[in-house]
Short mmCIF file of C-alpha atoms and ligand atoms in Angstrom, two decimals:
data_model
loop_
_atom_site.label_atom_id
_atom_site.label_comp_id
_atom_site.label_asym_id
_atom_site.label_seq_id
_atom_site.Cartn_x
_atom_site.Cartn_y
_atom_site.Cartn_z
CA MET A 1 0.00 0.01 0.01
CA ARG A 2 1.24 3.50 -0.82
CA VAL A 3 0.48 6.63 1.15
CA ALA A 4 1.25 10.14 -0.18
CA VAL A 5 1.83 12.96 2.29
CA THR A 6 1.46 16.51 1.06
CA HIS A 7 2.22 19.31 3.55
CA PRO A 8 3.99 22.63 3.03
CA ASN A 9 6.49 21.85 5.78
CA ALA A 10 9.17 19.35 4.75
CA GLU A 11 9.94 18.28 8.30
CA THR A 12 6.26 17.62 9.04
CA ARG A 13 5.95 15.57 5.85
CA ALA A 14 8.87 13.41 6.87
CA ARG A 15 7.42 12.90 10.37
CA TRP A 16 4.06 11.82 8.95
CA CYS A 17 5.77 9.38 6.58
CA ALA A 18 7.80 7.83 9.40
CA GLU A 19 4.79 7.56 11.74
CA ILE A 20 2.56 6.02 9.08
CA GLU A 21 5.16 3.45 8.07
CA ALA A 22 5.77 2.56 11.71
CA ARG A 23 2.05 1.92 12.21
CA LEU A 24 1.16 0.19 8.95
CA PRO A 25 3.82 -2.43 8.17
CA ASP A 26 2.55 -2.87 4.59
CA ALA A 27 2.64 0.85 3.79
CA ARG A 28 5.27 2.83 1.96
CA ALA A 29 4.80 6.55 2.54
CA PHE A 30 6.27 9.34 0.45
CA GLY A 31 6.14 13.09 0.72
CA TRP A 32 5.05 15.13 -2.27
CA MET A 33 4.86 18.84 -2.83
CA PRO A 34 4.83 20.85 -6.04
CA ALA A 35 7.63 23.39 -6.43
CA GLY A 36 6.80 26.76 -4.88
CA SER A 37 4.32 25.40 -2.37
CA GLU A 38 6.81 24.83 0.43
CA ASP A 39 6.97 26.82 3.61
CA ALA A 40 9.95 29.15 3.85
CA ALA A 41 13.38 27.45 3.93
CA PRO A 42 12.31 24.06 2.57
CA ALA A 43 14.63 21.12 2.93
CA ALA A 44 13.81 20.10 -0.67
CA ALA A 45 11.37 21.35 -3.25
CA HIS A 46 11.28 19.44 -6.50
CA ALA A 47 8.16 19.14 -8.53
CA SER A 48 6.81 15.66 -9.12
CA SER A 49 9.22 13.92 -6.79
CA ALA A 50 9.29 12.50 -3.30
CA THR A 51 10.63 15.40 -1.34
CA ASN A 52 11.93 13.58 1.69
CA ALA A 53 14.52 10.99 2.35
CA ARG A 54 12.03 8.27 3.06
CA ALA A 55 10.77 8.01 -0.51
CA PRO A 56 10.47 4.30 -1.38
CA GLY A 57 11.44 4.77 -5.01
CA PRO A 58 8.56 2.76 -6.50
CA ALA A 59 8.02 2.07 -10.18
CA ASN A 60 5.30 4.71 -10.38
CA PRO A 61 5.93 7.38 -7.75
CA LEU A 62 2.68 9.13 -8.58
CA SER A 63 0.12 6.54 -7.61
CA ALA A 64 -1.08 6.12 -4.05
CA ASP A 65 -3.88 4.42 -2.19
CA TYR A 66 -4.31 7.12 0.43
CA ALA A 67 -3.21 10.70 0.92
CA ILE A 68 -2.69 12.76 4.03
CA GLY A 69 -2.22 16.49 3.95
CA TRP A 70 -2.64 20.13 4.69
CA ARG A 71 -3.53 22.73 2.01
CA PRO A 72 -2.97 20.34 -0.94
CA ALA A 73 -2.06 22.17 -4.10
CA GLY A 74 -3.98 21.62 -7.34
CA ALA A 75 -0.96 19.88 -8.85
CA PHE A 76 -1.22 17.19 -6.19
CA PHE A 77 -4.56 15.95 -7.46
CA ARG A 78 -3.49 16.16 -11.07
CA SER A 79 -0.35 14.15 -10.31
CA VAL A 80 -1.12 11.59 -7.62
CA ARG A 81 -3.63 9.01 -8.94
CA GLY A 82 -5.53 6.05 -7.55
CA LEU A 83 -6.51 7.60 -4.20
CA LYS A 84 -9.21 5.92 -2.13
CA ALA A 85 -9.42 8.65 0.54
CA PHE A 86 -7.76 11.88 1.64
CA PHE A 87 -7.05 12.54 5.32
CA SER A 88 -6.88 16.13 6.60
CA THR A 89 -4.02 16.72 9.04
CA GLY A 90 -6.40 19.14 10.78
CA ALA A 91 -9.84 19.02 12.35
CA GLY A 92 -10.91 21.68 9.85
CA VAL A 93 -11.16 20.73 6.14
CA ASP A 94 -11.72 24.14 4.50
CA HIS A 95 -8.03 24.10 3.52
CA VAL A 96 -8.78 21.01 1.39
CA LEU A 97 -12.19 21.96 0.01
CA ASP A 98 -10.84 25.35 -1.04
CA GLU A 99 -8.77 23.53 -3.67
CA PRO A 100 -10.94 23.44 -6.80
CA SER A 101 -9.21 20.41 -8.26
CA TYR A 102 -10.13 18.23 -5.24
CA PRO A 103 -11.98 15.29 -6.87
CA ALA A 104 -15.74 15.40 -6.16
CA ASP A 105 -15.91 11.69 -5.40
CA LEU A 106 -12.79 11.36 -3.23
CA PRO A 107 -13.78 10.70 0.41
CA LEU A 108 -12.35 13.34 2.75
CA ILE A 109 -11.75 12.43 6.40
CA ARG A 110 -11.00 14.93 9.16
CA LEU A 111 -8.99 14.47 12.34
CA GLU A 112 -11.19 13.87 15.35
CA ASP A 113 -9.63 15.18 18.54
CA ALA A 114 -6.27 13.37 18.33
CA GLY A 115 -5.03 15.46 21.25
CA MET A 116 -6.58 18.70 20.03
CA ALA A 117 -9.60 18.77 22.38
CA GLN A 118 -7.46 19.09 25.47
CA GLN A 119 -5.33 21.82 23.92
CA MET A 120 -8.45 23.80 22.85
CA ALA A 121 -10.04 23.35 26.24
CA GLU A 122 -6.87 24.65 27.97
CA TYR A 123 -6.39 27.57 25.61
CA CYS A 124 -10.02 28.78 25.99
CA SER A 125 -10.19 28.11 29.74
CA TYR A 126 -6.99 30.07 30.19
CA GLU A 127 -8.45 33.06 28.32
CA VAL A 128 -11.76 32.97 30.22
CA ILE A 129 -10.06 32.58 33.64
CA ARG A 130 -7.65 35.46 33.04
CA LEU A 131 -10.54 37.66 31.90
CA TYR A 132 -12.70 36.74 34.87
CA HIS A 133 -9.83 37.47 37.26
CA HIS A 134 -8.91 40.82 35.61
CA ARG A 135 -5.36 39.69 34.95
CA ALA A 136 -4.78 42.34 32.25
CA ARG A 137 -5.75 45.07 34.69
CA TYR A 138 -3.50 43.67 37.41
CA ALA A 139 -0.62 43.57 34.88
CA ALA A 140 -1.28 47.23 34.12
CA GLN A 141 -1.35 47.95 37.82
CA GLN A 142 2.03 46.24 38.25
CA ARG A 143 3.51 48.36 35.49
CA ALA A 144 2.15 51.44 37.27
CA GLY A 145 3.23 50.27 40.72
CA THR A 146 -0.40 50.25 41.95
CA TRP A 147 -1.83 47.99 44.67
CA HIS A 148 -5.62 47.73 44.31
CA GLU A 149 -8.09 44.88 44.64
CA ILE A 150 -10.75 44.53 41.95
CA GLN A 151 -13.93 42.67 43.01
CA PRO A 152 -14.87 39.89 40.56
CA VAL A 153 -18.38 40.04 39.11
CA PRO A 154 -20.68 37.30 40.51
CA ARG A 155 -19.74 34.16 38.59
CA GLU A 156 -23.34 33.50 37.65
CA ASN A 157 -23.32 36.75 35.68
CA PHE A 158 -20.23 35.79 33.66
CA GLY A 159 -21.83 33.86 30.87
CA VAL A 160 -19.48 32.04 28.47
CA GLY A 161 -20.83 31.02 25.08
CA VAL A 162 -19.42 28.33 22.81
CA LEU A 163 -20.60 28.74 19.24
CA GLY A 164 -20.34 25.32 17.68
CA LEU A 165 -20.62 22.05 19.66
CA GLY A 166 -18.59 19.57 17.59
CA VAL A 167 -15.86 17.42 19.12
CA LEU A 168 -13.65 20.40 20.03
CA GLY A 169 -16.46 22.82 20.99
CA THR A 170 -17.99 20.22 23.32
CA ALA A 171 -14.64 19.70 25.04
CA VAL A 172 -14.24 23.46 25.54
CA ALA A 173 -17.77 23.85 26.92
CA ARG A 174 -17.29 20.93 29.35
CA SER A 175 -13.99 22.25 30.57
CA LEU A 176 -15.43 25.69 31.28
CA ALA A 177 -18.50 24.26 32.98
CA GLY A 178 -16.08 22.34 35.19
CA PHE A 179 -14.73 25.68 36.45
CA GLY A 180 -18.26 26.70 37.44
CA TYR A 181 -18.86 29.30 34.75
CA PRO A 182 -22.43 29.46 33.37
CA VAL A 183 -21.76 27.93 29.95
CA ARG A 184 -24.10 28.11 27.01
CA GLY A 185 -23.63 26.36 23.69
CA TYR A 186 -25.10 26.98 20.29
CA ALA A 187 -25.35 24.35 17.55
CA ARG A 188 -27.38 24.30 14.31
CA SER A 189 -29.47 21.40 15.59
CA PRO A 190 -30.09 20.71 19.29
CA ARG A 191 -27.14 19.16 21.19
CA GLU A 192 -27.18 18.03 24.81
CA VAL A 193 -23.99 18.64 26.77
CA ALA A 194 -24.15 18.01 30.53
CA GLY A 195 -23.93 21.28 32.49
CA VAL A 196 -24.25 23.45 29.37
CA SER A 197 -27.40 25.43 28.40
CA GLY A 198 -28.22 24.48 24.85
CA PHE A 199 -29.38 26.83 22.07
CA SER A 200 -30.04 25.95 18.44
CA GLY A 201 -31.78 27.01 15.27
CA ASP A 202 -33.14 30.56 15.41
CA ALA A 203 -32.17 31.01 19.06
CA LEU A 204 -28.82 32.55 18.02
CA PRO A 205 -29.75 36.06 19.25
CA ALA A 206 -30.94 34.68 22.62
CA PHE A 207 -27.67 32.73 22.92
CA LEU A 208 -25.50 35.76 22.09
CA SER A 209 -27.32 38.01 24.58
CA GLY A 210 -25.83 36.03 27.51
CA CYS A 211 -22.23 35.76 26.30
CA GLN A 212 -19.77 37.87 28.29
CA VAL A 213 -17.24 35.78 26.39
CA LEU A 214 -18.04 34.35 22.96
CA ILE A 215 -15.84 31.51 21.80
CA LEU A 216 -16.00 30.60 18.09
CA MET A 217 -15.73 26.85 17.46
CA VAL A 218 -17.61 26.43 14.16
CA PRO A 219 -16.04 25.19 10.91
CA LEU A 220 -15.57 27.63 8.04
CA THR A 221 -18.22 26.80 5.43
CA ALA A 222 -20.26 28.78 2.90
CA GLN A 223 -22.84 29.32 5.71
CA THR A 224 -20.42 30.52 8.39
CA THR A 225 -18.08 32.70 6.32
CA ASP A 226 -18.31 36.32 7.60
CA MET A 227 -20.98 35.36 10.19
CA VAL A 228 -19.31 37.44 12.90
CA ASP A 229 -20.17 40.84 11.51
CA ARG A 230 -21.41 44.16 12.88
CA ARG A 231 -24.94 42.78 13.33
CA LEU A 232 -23.90 39.72 15.28
CA LEU A 233 -21.41 41.66 17.44
CA ALA A 234 -24.25 44.11 18.30
CA LEU A 235 -26.19 41.18 19.84
CA LEU A 236 -23.52 40.56 22.49
CA PRO A 237 -23.64 42.27 25.89
CA ALA A 238 -21.70 45.57 25.89
CA GLY A 239 -18.04 45.01 26.72
CA ALA A 240 -18.09 41.31 25.72
CA HIS A 241 -14.86 39.52 24.69
CA LEU A 242 -14.44 37.49 21.49
CA VAL A 243 -12.20 34.39 21.29
CA ASN A 244 -11.60 33.00 17.82
CA VAL A 245 -9.83 29.65 17.74
CA ALA A 246 -11.72 28.37 14.67
CA ARG A 247 -11.02 30.20 11.38
CA GLY A 248 -10.27 33.81 10.50
CA GLY A 249 -12.83 33.76 7.67
CA LEU A 250 -15.67 33.63 10.20
CA VAL A 251 -15.02 37.24 11.22
CA VAL A 252 -15.41 40.47 9.27
CA GLU A 253 -12.21 42.10 10.45
CA GLU A 254 -13.30 45.73 9.85
CA ASP A 255 -16.48 45.13 11.89
CA LEU A 256 -14.44 43.60 14.74
CA LEU A 257 -12.02 46.53 14.75
CA ALA A 258 -14.90 49.02 14.72
CA ALA A 259 -16.59 47.22 17.65
CA LEU A 260 -13.34 47.23 19.65
CA ASP A 261 -12.67 50.91 18.89
CA SER A 262 -16.19 52.02 19.81
CA GLY A 263 -15.99 50.17 23.13
CA ARG A 264 -18.91 47.83 22.19
CA LEU A 265 -16.47 44.92 22.61
CA GLY A 266 -14.08 44.77 25.52
CA GLY A 267 -11.41 42.78 23.70
CA ALA A 268 -10.57 39.90 21.42
CA THR A 269 -8.26 36.92 21.58
CA LEU A 270 -7.40 35.79 18.07
CA ASP A 271 -5.55 32.59 17.12
CA VAL A 272 -6.68 32.49 13.51
CA PHE A 273 -6.80 35.09 10.74
CA ARG A 274 -8.11 35.57 7.25
CA ARG A 275 -4.51 35.66 6.06
CA GLU A 276 -1.84 33.60 7.84
CA PRO A 277 0.77 34.48 8.82
CA LEU A 278 -0.99 37.71 9.87
CA PRO A 279 0.56 40.31 7.51
CA ALA A 280 3.07 42.75 8.95
CA GLY A 281 1.43 46.07 9.73
CA HIS A 282 -2.06 44.59 10.24
CA ALA A 283 -4.05 46.56 12.82
CA PHE A 284 -4.44 43.46 15.04
CA TRP A 285 -0.68 43.26 15.75
CA THR A 286 -0.65 46.43 17.87
CA HIS A 287 -4.28 46.90 18.88
CA PRO A 288 -4.38 47.42 22.67
CA LYS A 289 -7.50 45.23 23.04
CA VAL A 290 -6.30 42.31 20.90
CA ARG A 291 -4.24 39.32 22.00
CA ILE A 292 -2.72 37.25 19.23
CA THR A 293 -1.33 33.74 18.99
CA PRO A 294 -0.06 32.21 15.72
CA HIS A 295 -2.69 29.49 15.02
CA VAL A 296 -1.54 27.34 17.87
CA ALA A 297 -4.66 26.85 20.01
CA ALA A 298 -4.68 23.22 18.97
CA ILE A 299 -1.53 21.96 17.26
CA THR A 300 -1.73 18.75 15.26
CA LEU A 301 0.22 16.15 17.28
CA VAL A 302 1.73 14.02 14.50
CA ALA A 303 2.23 10.77 16.43
CA GLU A 304 -1.26 10.80 17.95
CA SER A 305 -2.86 11.88 14.64
CA ALA A 306 -0.97 9.28 12.59
CA ARG A 307 -2.21 6.58 14.97
CA GLN A 308 -5.80 7.69 14.23
CA VAL A 309 -5.25 7.87 10.48
CA ALA A 310 -3.47 4.50 10.41
CA ASP A 311 -6.35 2.91 12.32
CA LYS A 312 -8.81 4.34 9.85
CA ILE A 313 -6.80 3.14 6.82
CA ASP A 314 -6.70 -0.29 8.37
CA ARG A 315 -10.46 -0.30 8.81
CA LEU A 316 -11.05 0.98 5.25
CA GLU A 317 -8.78 -1.77 3.89
CA ARG A 318 -10.91 -4.30 5.76
CA GLY A 319 -14.12 -2.80 4.32
CA LEU A 320 -15.21 -1.33 7.66
CA PRO A 321 -16.81 2.12 8.13
CA VAL A 322 -14.82 5.00 9.69
CA SER A 323 -15.95 8.13 11.51
CA GLY A 324 -14.98 11.68 10.58
CA VAL A 325 -15.99 11.44 6.94
CA VAL A 326 -16.83 14.92 5.71
CA GLU A 327 -20.26 15.56 4.21
CA ARG A 328 -19.31 17.59 1.15
CA GLY A 329 -22.68 19.35 1.01
CA ARG A 330 -22.32 20.78 4.53
CA GLY A 331 -18.57 21.37 4.26
CA TYR A 332 -17.57 19.58 7.51
C1 LIG F 401 -6.33 23.47 12.62
O1 LIG F 401 -6.56 24.56 12.33
C2 LIG F 401 -7.14 22.33 12.36
O2 LIG F 401 -8.02 22.40 11.51
O3 LIG F 401 -6.93 21.32 13.03
#
């Protein structure tokens, strides 16, 4: 069996190849990237060739049974033939579906948790806890040499909303509920999560009205693109804080900046952006109410993820169903 790995980072490609071969004794894995699609400082970048040392050197290097990747380039699908399924190296799959040459009938399978849920839960809980405990204000006080206690608001008034209750959103909601915050969750169709007030369908305004902190956990699809705009932000309580750990394309950046500048929003924590890396000089870099991290809220852990992908390949080879198959019509 042959497995193609396409990823803009040469080192990551090599790690995936090694992990897949270690877990599937019959598999030969090879990395493949078209020239010009590598991250900066690539180890190798030759079109139509295996671009890492683990290439098996088969008779036809451009056929494979399965592919694994991030942001596959169009040339990948024109060059690597015979695929039975494509595995996203992320929980999100917009980076794959954005590629117009992705074959309409090629099953696409996303990562499910694989160590990401705990990272997301910790990232979001950390943000909520530091907001609740006024840590930014205490840091400013330290800089000013001021000693002054700030009373926390009653916890029951500090509503935290999780927009999107998939695998990762549910883990975030559960974690925050465990800290005793009043957590509410919104999903397109009703979802029950213990300790979390559920909202769905046309209850989005009611959901938003109780979010002192709004955490975005929905996938980027045709329906969710630009959903966080001026109108949605106006439905949050005054001074609310936005946390985006999902996708930059969910948010209309000008509307977010306007809401921060007018004081309607108290702040934003942003891990994802419409353009990544965030371009130099972008207003978010220096905005006093914005905290930035470089798309690291949930890093793909290669060993754990490869174990999940290898298990699924093994099941597919035995004719068994697998979870995480993307419904192309919905986009996730
Ligand atoms: C990361 O952004 C992912 O989709 O897992």
